[in-house]
Amino acid sequence: MTRYMLKRTIGAVIVMWAVATLVFFMLRIVPGDPIAAMLFDVGDPAAAEEIKEKLGLDKPMYVQYAKWFLLVLQGDLGNSIYGSNIQVNRLIAEAAPRTLSLATLSFIVATMIAIPAGLIAATRKNSNLDHGVTFFAFLGLSMPDFWLAILLIIVFAANLHWLPAIGYVPLSEGFWPWFSHLILPSIAVGTAFSAIVARMIRSAMLEVMKSDFMQVARSKGLRENTLIMIHAFPNALIPVVTVMGIAFALLMSGAVVVENVFSIKGLGRMLIQGILNRDYPVVQGTILIISAIFVFTNLLVDMVYTLIDPRIRYDK
Amino acid sequence: MTELLEIQDLAVEFVTPIGRVQAVNGISYSVAEGEVVAVVGESGSGKSVSAQATLGLIPQPPGKITSGKIRFRGENLLELDDEAIRQVRGQRVAMIFQEPMTSLNPVLSIGRQLTEAMRLHLGLSKAEADARGIELLSLVGIPDPDRRLVQYPHQFSGGMRQRVMIAMALACEPELIIADEPTTALDVTIQAQILELMKDLSARLGVALIIITHNLGVVARYAHRVNVMYAGRIVERGNADAIYGNPAHPYTVGLLNSVPRMDKPRGSPLEPIPGNPPDPANLAPGCAFAPRCRFATERCVQEVPDFVELADGHAAACFEIEAVRREAAE
């Protein structure tokens, strides 16, 4: 296992380097540059030259790349070049916990809805309950999450005053303030996700229930619950875990629209702002972090496989 | 002998997109305590369906048991509710399936799958069940059972998995084991081992055995009584010697002539049965075998023949038994 982990980690680092490099050059190829963004396209050539020199953007691209890369190796993602010159590291340190909190809670909400819904739909195939779950799954899928977000705010924040409408409070200021601010966004983000996973669990379960070994298990006189939870569910989970892993990584890269509705300044929002401002260091830094999240979530998914499926043992 | 299982006039149909398929069409046979009974037939003849019906394992829908009784120690299994039939499964009647490669759950250990029925039906503790599991594994000839118990199915070969399946079937000391094509998926050398093992265990432990197979050769050596099925009906029944040595139904004769036999000279040609089994969704009114039968007459096409008793317990459903016999004598 350790050798496998080492191999995978090296692979992960290479992927992150490739992504970061690609983004570095792509940003500079895309039309529009930070100077134009800062000067609002008013065209003062002298001012533009001055800024360019200050930011090192007058140097050849490979020099810029080498400088940036050396800093990254030292853990320094540079400073934002737009406005306040804040360190990108600091921006990420502020935004990442927000996104992590939202992603984790959304994931929990989604899983808590999806697993029972999927199991019920599969075990009572073609019953009214199954049709009901399917209906809500499609509703959840086709409902834009920002719309659900607004709806939730109107009902639970504006009318009932049960929960705060917007904002984010760090966990360090107490569990409830943190949690109460995240309930509504988590539901908004988690619902669509749960619909996908519930549908996947349903079809995977139906597939597994048809297997020979299920017939064997039934012939042993096992209880229905044992058949479903012990014999069928772990097998159905194998394909579902892949999708859940990808979805978690997607959630981590920011549920941008919902973050905006609830004005949670997470990674997604930071990235979009960075792109609009052509704020190279911010975009590069955020993407580096997001690619790291993707790569390591994948690694985590592979580890989870070994827990579910004894056929997968990586060191053989 | 006391009859352990009596199947009476069982009929099973499936509703499919192409129409109703009569998979089993009024069959009757019985199994005595400790007896080995074979049900022989081609794929699609309804032999497996009749076995699955015994344990209520036919998915309904699309399946439907339209008539008949399955009496187990006098009790009609078809009338039991879900909970009662669950108590019969595994505990009093166990089943061995055709495909050892797919019959074990890949994510659960052999020990878990072997012992769960014992813990549920017999109320054994984990330690007791594990101890008995190890005992069972060595009983079915799996070396190193302590180590094997904690392994997973993918670490077992096909033959070893079928041994595990047999151990699983024996776990709760059932009175009857139904083996549905237990050796079809195995290598020839392993087939004999598995059959010997089943026959031996059945005799030693006094378990009755229904062997479902398409291989009449298997039957001769291991079964006391044989039922030959064709297109959802039993066409000939009798003890193994009678069926093998003195077959009366043209289909049985055809089956015997289409497998190599040691008692015939080397190089003597095999005679396959011409044509294909009938489409079960589209059965003709008469004898289902008539279109492939050399002896068929006008009557065979229109009427379903009844059983003709030939000797003690030996009977065939055919109008032309005399013609078949005459040819065999030549």
XYZ file of C-alpha atoms in Angstrom:
646
model
C 0.000 0.000 0.000
C 2.750 2.502 0.872
C 4.478 1.971 -2.476
C 1.187 2.438 -4.243
C 0.465 5.590 -2.252
C 3.889 6.972 -3.120
C 3.334 6.271 -6.814
C -0.067 7.893 -6.731
C 1.195 10.952 -4.872
C 3.995 11.505 -7.394
C 1.413 11.143 -10.154
C -0.802 13.676 -8.418
C 2.021 16.219 -8.185
C 2.767 15.815 -11.895
C -0.883 16.369 -12.784
C -0.984 19.511 -10.644
C 2.152 20.829 -12.288
C 0.710 20.179 -15.750
C -2.556 21.905 -14.901
C -0.802 24.906 -13.379
C 1.524 25.275 -16.367
C -1.314 24.960 -18.835
C -3.313 27.598 -16.990
C -0.287 29.882 -16.784
C 0.145 29.974 -20.537
C -3.540 29.850 -21.444
C -4.238 32.906 -19.314
C -1.645 34.851 -21.259
C -2.979 33.712 -24.628
C -6.565 34.695 -23.850
C -7.416 38.170 -25.213
C -7.549 40.977 -22.660
C -4.867 41.656 -20.068
C -4.717 42.867 -16.479
C -3.482 46.302 -17.427
C -6.513 46.921 -19.604
C -8.721 45.649 -16.811
C -7.095 48.022 -14.317
C -7.127 51.070 -16.507
C -10.667 50.436 -17.733
C -9.439 50.466 -21.347
C -8.883 54.241 -21.272
C -5.534 53.810 -22.930
C -2.813 55.784 -21.193
C 0.262 54.115 -22.773
C 2.719 55.540 -20.265
C 0.750 54.332 -17.236
C 0.289 50.964 -18.856
C 4.040 50.587 -19.438
C 4.752 51.515 -15.855
C 2.361 48.943 -14.443
C 3.641 46.316 -16.846
C 7.191 46.844 -15.664
C 6.187 46.810 -12.029
C 4.401 43.476 -12.393
C 7.148 41.961 -14.495
C 4.780 41.464 -17.404
C 7.241 43.123 -19.785
C 9.618 40.168 -19.514
C 9.488 37.217 -21.955
C 6.886 34.602 -21.042
C 9.421 31.906 -20.087
C 11.093 34.252 -17.626
C 7.741 35.048 -16.051
C 6.988 31.328 -15.872
C 10.322 30.461 -14.261
C 9.945 33.214 -11.665
C 6.398 32.166 -10.836
C 7.306 28.498 -10.693
C 10.236 29.060 -8.321
C 7.957 30.962 -5.970
C 5.310 28.246 -6.118
C 7.913 25.671 -5.153
C 8.556 27.748 -2.052
C 4.836 27.805 -1.320
C 4.347 31.402 -2.396
C 1.522 31.911 -4.854
C 2.316 35.588 -5.351
C 0.239 38.685 -4.753
C -2.997 39.734 -6.334
C -2.151 42.282 -9.003
C -5.565 43.849 -8.989
C -6.394 46.486 -6.425
C -5.100 45.709 -2.971
C -2.070 43.498 -3.728
C -3.084 40.973 -1.070
C -1.146 37.721 -0.929
C -2.913 34.976 -2.889
C -2.071 32.587 -0.051
C -4.101 34.729 2.312
C -7.024 34.951 -0.085
C -7.083 31.175 -0.422
C -6.723 30.631 3.304
C -9.829 32.756 3.730
C -11.884 31.285 0.894
C -10.984 27.598 1.157
C -12.582 26.897 4.588
C -15.837 28.426 3.337
C -15.922 26.236 0.276
C -14.785 23.209 2.253
C -17.579 23.766 4.790
C -20.212 24.235 2.115
C -18.996 21.284 0.058
C -18.830 18.927 3.021
C -22.263 19.857 4.337
C -23.794 19.703 0.849
C -22.232 16.299 0.414
C -23.673 15.094 3.714
C -27.118 16.477 2.869
C -26.991 14.859 -0.561
C -25.871 11.474 0.776
C -28.478 11.500 3.505
C -31.218 12.085 0.935
C -29.789 9.975 -1.870
C -29.065 6.674 -0.121
C -32.505 6.088 1.422
C -34.256 7.447 -1.669
C -32.238 5.264 -4.028
C -32.701 2.165 -1.884
C -36.427 2.692 -1.517
C -36.852 3.278 -5.236
C -34.860 0.151 -6.072
C -36.479 -2.220 -3.591
C -39.992 -1.072 -4.383
C -39.442 -0.844 -8.111
C -42.430 0.544 -10.043
C -44.413 1.200 -6.866
C -45.924 4.601 -6.132
C -43.029 5.253 -3.768
C -40.555 4.557 -6.576
C -42.455 6.880 -8.932
C -42.538 9.520 -6.193
C -38.784 9.319 -5.640
C -38.182 9.432 -9.391
C -40.434 12.461 -9.713
C -38.600 14.355 -6.993
C -35.256 13.274 -8.404
C -36.105 14.811 -11.756
C -37.526 17.866 -10.041
C -34.291 18.207 -8.084
C -32.233 17.723 -11.217
C -34.113 20.169 -13.376
C -34.518 22.862 -10.731
C -31.613 25.351 -10.971
C -29.822 25.415 -7.623
C -29.798 29.210 -7.418
C -33.579 29.229 -7.793
C -33.957 26.706 -4.999
C -31.529 28.861 -3.003
C -33.681 31.949 -3.449
C -36.793 29.973 -2.589
C -35.172 28.697 0.614
C -34.125 32.206 1.596
C -37.649 33.523 1.027
C -39.247 30.784 3.122
C -36.812 30.078 5.937
C -34.990 33.382 6.284
C -37.322 36.128 5.087
C -40.668 34.706 6.221
C -40.007 32.289 9.054
C -36.831 33.979 10.357
C -35.465 30.597 11.353
C -32.105 30.931 9.658
C -29.859 33.742 8.469
C -30.289 34.620 4.806
C -26.724 35.312 3.758
C -23.133 35.387 4.866
C -20.621 33.083 6.446
C -19.316 32.755 9.991
C -16.132 30.761 10.645
C -16.378 27.612 12.720
C -14.018 29.217 15.259
C -16.863 31.511 16.293
C -19.010 28.616 17.379
C -20.733 25.660 15.833
C -24.275 27.006 15.579
C -23.431 30.361 13.959
C -21.307 28.500 11.422
C -23.854 25.730 10.872
C -26.934 27.969 10.700
C -25.384 30.028 7.921
C -24.622 26.932 5.890
C -27.877 24.955 6.195
C -29.740 26.684 3.390
C -26.861 26.797 0.885
C -26.071 23.143 1.619
C -29.635 22.126 0.885
C -29.655 24.208 -2.276
C -26.436 22.638 -3.554
C -27.032 19.159 -2.156
C -30.478 18.617 -3.641
C -29.470 18.437 -7.286
C -26.516 16.292 -6.365
C -28.689 13.942 -4.310
C -31.023 13.494 -7.250
C -28.166 12.252 -9.436
C -26.835 9.914 -6.774
C -30.289 8.547 -5.903
C -30.893 7.675 -9.538
C -27.497 6.006 -9.729
C -28.064 4.000 -6.563
C -31.437 2.884 -7.879
C -30.098 1.589 -11.181
C -26.994 0.039 -9.587
C -29.172 -1.721 -6.991
C -31.545 -3.046 -9.635
C -28.565 -4.387 -11.544
C -27.108 -6.080 -8.459
C -30.461 -7.547 -7.404
C -30.470 -9.500 -10.664
C -27.116 -11.189 -9.930
C -26.793 -14.886 -9.304
C -25.413 -14.341 -5.836
C -28.558 -12.514 -4.788
C -30.627 -15.533 -5.791
C -28.230 -17.696 -3.774
C -28.512 -15.392 -0.772
C -32.295 -15.480 -1.046
C -32.238 -19.292 -1.233
C -30.484 -19.297 2.146
C -33.586 -17.816 3.729
C -31.983 -14.510 4.723
C -34.148 -11.616 5.821
C -35.023 -8.974 3.246
C -33.030 -6.332 5.171
C -29.916 -8.497 5.191
C -30.314 -9.147 1.484
C -30.522 -5.458 0.683
C -28.100 -3.880 3.141
C -25.409 -6.575 3.457
C -25.530 -8.406 0.133
C -26.732 -5.897 -2.453
C -25.866 -2.401 -1.241
C -22.053 -2.691 -0.979
C -21.965 -4.071 -4.522
C -24.163 -1.259 -5.795
C -21.949 1.281 -4.065
C -18.881 0.515 -6.187
C -19.980 2.503 -9.278
C -21.712 5.133 -7.120
C -18.555 5.968 -5.160
C -16.826 7.060 -8.376
C -19.546 9.564 -9.151
C -19.722 10.753 -5.558
C -15.981 11.367 -5.608
C -16.153 13.432 -8.782
C -19.160 15.312 -7.456
C -17.394 16.100 -4.189
C -14.451 17.475 -6.117
C -16.838 19.583 -8.192
C -18.478 20.907 -5.037
C -15.062 21.788 -3.686
C -14.160 23.789 -6.748
C -17.039 25.966 -5.767
C -20.750 26.100 -6.214
C -20.247 29.534 -7.694
C -23.823 30.574 -8.274
C -25.071 29.466 -4.875
C -22.032 31.033 -3.202
C -23.078 34.264 -4.865
C -26.723 34.035 -3.793
C -25.734 33.526 -0.169
C -22.740 35.843 -0.558
C -20.283 33.293 0.716
C -16.887 34.316 -0.605
C -15.562 30.895 -1.464
C -13.068 29.565 -3.996
C -15.568 29.605 -6.859
C -16.311 33.267 -6.421
C -12.640 34.064 -6.020
C -11.824 32.275 -9.263
C -14.534 34.001 -11.286
C -13.488 37.397 -9.955
C -9.881 36.595 -10.744
C -10.712 35.658 -14.313
C -12.823 38.769 -14.885
C -9.995 40.984 -13.607
C -7.320 39.008 -15.472
C -5.695 38.733 -12.064
C -3.096 36.158 -13.114
C -1.699 35.144 -9.707
C -5.179 34.743 -8.209
C -6.411 32.565 -11.077
C -3.219 30.496 -11.110
C -3.277 30.013 -7.364
C -6.939 29.086 -7.174
C -6.684 26.619 -10.013
C -3.625 25.040 -8.456
C -5.597 24.490 -5.237
C -8.647 23.204 -7.077
C -6.602 20.761 -9.122
C -4.997 19.559 -5.894
C -8.467 18.981 -4.448
C -9.516 17.013 -7.549
C -6.442 14.853 -7.575
C -6.580 14.034 -3.892
C -10.300 13.385 -3.892
C -9.660 10.848 -6.614
C -6.974 9.294 -4.511
C -9.408 9.138 -1.605
C -12.029 7.450 -3.799
C -9.497 4.794 -4.766
C -8.784 4.210 -1.092
C -12.508 3.860 -0.368
C -12.733 1.191 -3.074
C -10.369 -1.041 -1.158
C -12.671 -0.819 1.843
C -15.728 -1.866 -0.162
C -14.312 -4.312 -2.653
C -11.855 -6.983 -1.482
C -10.917 -7.735 -5.103
C -9.086 -4.416 -5.251
C -5.777 -4.569 -3.455
C -3.267 -2.234 -4.961
C 0.057 -3.791 -4.096
C -0.342 -6.969 -6.142
C -39.858 -44.999 1.654
C -41.644 -41.892 2.891
C -42.102 -39.189 0.329
C -40.276 -36.038 1.371
C -41.233 -33.790 -1.507
C -44.165 -34.244 -3.835
C -44.670 -31.963 -6.789
C -48.173 -32.335 -8.170
C -49.345 -30.958 -11.476
C -47.127 -27.875 -11.244
C -47.564 -25.270 -13.963
C -45.547 -22.061 -14.238
C -45.858 -19.368 -16.853
C -43.989 -16.173 -17.594
C -45.516 -13.051 -19.047
C -43.047 -11.688 -21.585
C -43.235 -9.000 -24.264
C -43.795 -11.725 -26.872
C -46.648 -13.265 -24.915
C -47.277 -15.874 -22.256
C -44.613 -18.530 -22.034
C -45.652 -21.807 -20.480
C -42.341 -22.778 -18.859
C -43.666 -25.712 -16.846
C -46.802 -27.447 -18.007
C -48.276 -29.685 -15.352
C -45.424 -31.798 -14.024
C -45.480 -34.222 -11.105
C -42.625 -36.028 -9.409
C -41.602 -36.942 -5.934
C -38.479 -37.371 -3.850
C -38.207 -39.781 -0.942
C -36.094 -39.225 2.153
C -32.415 -39.586 1.379
C -33.108 -40.304 -2.276
C -31.210 -38.892 -5.271
C -33.587 -37.839 -8.030
C -32.505 -36.421 -11.368
C -34.435 -34.045 -13.574
C -32.957 -34.148 -17.076
C -33.702 -31.940 -20.017
C -32.367 -29.410 -22.511
C -32.117 -25.749 -21.611
C -35.574 -24.205 -21.722
C -37.296 -27.458 -20.798
C -38.461 -25.941 -17.514
C -36.309 -28.057 -15.242
C -34.743 -25.163 -13.347
C -37.995 -23.259 -13.110
C -39.701 -26.191 -11.426
C -36.878 -26.340 -8.883
C -36.957 -22.603 -8.169
C -40.711 -22.799 -7.671
C -40.088 -25.189 -4.785
C -38.406 -22.456 -2.761
C -40.594 -19.638 -4.007
C -37.645 -18.164 -5.898
C -39.475 -17.380 -9.123
C -39.768 -13.625 -9.465
C -43.457 -12.780 -9.618
C -44.111 -10.965 -11.895
C -43.119 -11.889 -14.606
C -43.459 -15.476 -13.362
C -46.694 -16.985 -12.168
C -47.489 -20.389 -10.722
C -50.826 -21.133 -12.369
C -51.602 -24.496 -10.811
C -50.264 -27.344 -8.739
C -49.033 -28.183 -5.274
C -45.556 -28.639 -3.894
C -45.866 -30.706 -0.739
C -42.899 -30.870 1.577
C -43.580 -33.307 4.393
C -47.246 -32.902 3.566
C -47.224 -29.109 3.743
C -47.975 -27.188 0.539
C -45.029 -24.809 0.116
C -46.947 -22.714 -2.398
C -49.439 -21.673 0.281
C -46.853 -20.476 2.789
C -46.503 -16.751 3.430
C -43.192 -14.953 2.865
C -41.959 -15.436 6.413
C -42.810 -19.151 6.505
C -41.165 -19.921 3.166
C -38.101 -17.995 4.323
C -37.845 -20.411 7.262
C -37.844 -23.343 4.836
C -35.155 -21.849 2.603
C -31.652 -22.794 3.615
C -32.832 -24.508 6.761
C -34.914 -27.426 5.458
C -34.402 -27.155 1.709
C -31.122 -25.786 0.351
C -30.074 -25.030 -3.166
C -26.845 -25.261 -5.172
C -26.633 -23.189 -8.323
C -25.109 -23.588 -11.734
C -22.530 -20.825 -11.881
C -19.985 -21.059 -9.076
C -18.155 -18.032 -10.511
C -21.092 -15.692 -9.986
C -22.966 -17.427 -7.167
C -20.845 -16.032 -4.364
C -21.026 -12.411 -3.320
C -17.699 -10.818 -4.318
C -17.592 -8.337 -1.436
C -18.333 -10.709 1.439
C -15.892 -13.214 2.903
C -16.439 -16.942 2.451
C -16.877 -17.232 6.200
C -19.614 -14.639 6.281
C -21.507 -16.293 3.422
C -21.047 -19.774 4.838
C -22.082 -18.976 8.380
C -24.856 -16.402 8.010
C -27.597 -18.998 7.471
C -26.446 -20.952 10.548
C -26.424 -17.864 12.706
C -29.883 -16.904 11.480
C -31.645 -20.277 11.401
C -29.822 -22.179 14.129
C -29.053 -19.203 16.356
C -25.350 -20.029 16.631
C -22.893 -17.488 18.014
C -20.176 -16.188 15.729
C -17.571 -18.469 17.280
C -19.799 -21.538 17.036
C -20.757 -20.750 13.467
C -17.116 -20.182 12.480
C -16.088 -23.482 14.054
C -18.824 -25.279 12.147
C -17.889 -23.364 9.004
C -14.332 -24.690 9.237
C -15.729 -28.186 9.810
C -17.925 -27.871 6.715
C -15.085 -26.625 4.546
C -12.965 -29.621 5.426
C -15.994 -31.883 4.932
C -16.283 -30.732 1.321
C -12.565 -31.227 0.819
C -11.177 -27.714 0.993
C -7.648 -27.846 2.374
C -6.504 -25.359 4.996
C -10.063 -24.395 6.031
C -9.055 -21.988 8.844
C -7.238 -19.755 6.397
C -9.816 -20.207 3.637
C -12.679 -19.101 5.868
C -11.482 -15.493 5.995
C -10.732 -15.283 2.266
C -12.927 -13.869 -0.464
C -14.514 -15.603 -3.474
C -11.993 -14.248 -5.980
C -9.298 -16.212 -4.172
C -11.079 -19.502 -5.005
C -11.111 -21.500 -8.255
C -14.389 -22.584 -9.855
C -14.244 -26.080 -8.398
C -13.381 -24.745 -4.948
C -16.242 -22.263 -5.135
C -18.672 -25.041 -5.969
C -17.377 -26.905 -2.924
C -18.103 -23.791 -0.882
C -21.602 -23.732 -2.360
C -22.085 -27.344 -1.272
C -20.813 -26.519 2.206
C -23.268 -23.601 2.305
C -26.113 -25.886 1.289
C -25.183 -28.368 4.013
C -24.760 -25.696 6.690
C -28.134 -26.031 8.396
C -28.428 -29.783 7.810
C -31.348 -29.548 5.396
C -33.522 -32.526 4.503
C -33.360 -31.768 0.790
C -30.779 -30.148 -1.460
C -31.715 -29.019 -4.942
C -28.660 -28.850 -7.198
C -29.370 -26.891 -10.362
C -26.769 -27.929 -12.971
C -24.106 -28.104 -10.258
C -21.283 -29.175 -12.574
C -22.135 -27.607 -15.921
C -19.715 -24.716 -15.521
C -16.833 -26.852 -14.282
C -13.975 -28.702 -15.988
C -14.720 -32.343 -16.725
C -12.219 -33.618 -14.173
C -13.730 -31.426 -11.481
C -17.292 -32.406 -12.471
C -16.766 -35.999 -11.379
C -15.189 -34.901 -8.083
C -18.096 -32.617 -7.261
C -20.727 -35.210 -8.142
C -18.953 -37.910 -6.132
C -18.762 -35.517 -3.224
C -22.464 -34.691 -3.413
C -23.509 -38.308 -3.742
C -21.230 -39.333 -0.892
C -22.425 -36.568 1.431
C -26.051 -37.228 0.555
C -25.627 -40.899 1.486
C -23.623 -40.194 4.654
C -25.816 -37.411 5.966
C -29.112 -38.813 4.694
C -29.935 -35.704 2.685
C -32.256 -36.116 -0.278
C -30.914 -34.639 -3.491
C -32.522 -33.344 -6.659
C -29.940 -33.065 -9.427
C -31.061 -30.939 -12.330
C -28.927 -31.538 -15.393
C -28.890 -31.712 -19.159
C -26.369 -34.538 -19.051
C -27.995 -37.953 -18.995
C -24.581 -39.520 -18.451
C -24.323 -37.815 -15.070
C -27.643 -39.212 -14.066
C -26.948 -42.890 -14.630
C -24.217 -42.995 -12.042
C -25.650 -40.853 -9.336
C -29.446 -40.878 -9.351
C -31.899 -43.447 -8.064
C -34.805 -42.083 -10.047
C -34.841 -40.013 -13.214
C -37.396 -37.642 -14.727
C -36.809 -36.615 -18.327
C -38.330 -33.254 -19.219
C -39.110 -31.808 -22.621
C -40.788 -28.449 -23.287
C -42.256 -28.065 -19.811
C -43.507 -31.631 -19.448
C -42.080 -34.832 -18.032
C -41.924 -37.294 -20.917
C -40.381 -40.273 -19.171
C -39.764 -41.286 -15.593
C -38.339 -44.313 -13.929
C -35.371 -45.625 -12.016
C -31.968 -44.904 -13.479
C -31.349 -48.443 -14.745
C -34.624 -48.510 -16.636
C -34.111 -45.099 -18.230
C -30.540 -45.831 -19.195
C -30.874 -49.460 -20.205
C -34.376 -49.573 -21.557
C -35.537 -46.107 -22.644
C -39.061 -45.911 -24.022
C -39.560 -42.303 -25.109
C -38.028 -41.285 -28.444
C -36.598 -38.156 -26.802
C -34.799 -40.174 -24.124
C -33.475 -42.497 -26.810
C -32.296 -39.458 -28.751
C -30.576 -38.011 -25.676
C -28.766 -41.271 -25.019
C -27.649 -41.616 -28.621
C -26.310 -38.078 -28.725
C -23.704 -38.596 -25.985
C -20.647 -40.850 -26.306
C -21.026 -44.115 -24.391
C -18.424 -46.527 -23.107
C -20.633 -49.552 -23.801
C -20.692 -48.910 -27.529
C -17.797 -49.671 -29.870
C -15.249 -46.921 -30.343
C -15.954 -44.864 -33.447
C -19.648 -45.652 -33.504
C -21.304 -42.454 -34.698
C -23.210 -40.129 -32.408
C -26.757 -39.462 -33.506
C -27.832 -35.940 -32.704
C -31.534 -35.183 -32.350
C -32.519 -33.278 -35.495
C -34.136 -29.850 -35.252
C -34.414 -27.483 -32.313
C -36.416 -27.437 -29.090
C -39.813 -25.811 -29.632
C -40.461 -22.170 -28.868
C -42.137 -22.292 -25.446
C -44.211 -19.215 -26.320
C -45.688 -21.070 -29.257
C -46.397 -24.677 -28.384
C -48.351 -26.875 -30.780
C -51.406 -28.714 -29.418
C -49.946 -32.236 -29.591
C -46.754 -33.843 -28.272
C -44.098 -31.120 -28.203
C -41.455 -33.547 -29.444
C -43.478 -34.651 -32.498
C -41.800 -32.267 -35.010
C -38.396 -33.808 -34.221
C -39.576 -37.372 -33.773
C -38.950 -40.170 -36.271
C -41.890 -42.141 -34.940
C -44.420 -39.317 -34.983
C -47.865 -40.045 -36.400
C -50.917 -37.951 -37.162
C -52.171 -38.532 -33.626
C -48.949 -37.217 -32.017
C -49.434 -33.826 -33.655
C -52.961 -33.439 -32.300
C -53.056 -35.029 -28.850
C -50.774 -34.848 -25.851
C -49.964 -38.446 -24.917
C -50.637 -39.699 -21.386
C -48.190 -41.724 -19.374
C -48.051 -45.433 -20.182
C -46.860 -47.536 -17.235
C -44.202 -49.936 -18.465
C -42.837 -51.490 -15.313
C -42.706 -50.650 -11.627
C -42.361 -46.858 -11.580
C -41.179 -46.687 -15.192
C -43.526 -44.749 -17.467
C -43.303 -42.792 -20.709
C -45.683 -40.326 -22.308
C -45.698 -41.542 -25.893
C -48.154 -43.160 -28.327
C -45.485 -45.079 -30.194
C -43.603 -46.871 -27.428
C -43.909 -50.204 -29.205
C -42.335 -48.835 -32.378
C -39.483 -47.362 -30.325
C -38.954 -50.649 -28.498
C -39.077 -52.674 -31.709
C -36.369 -50.576 -33.270
C -34.223 -50.773 -30.138
C -34.471 -54.566 -30.198
C -33.109 -54.764 -33.760
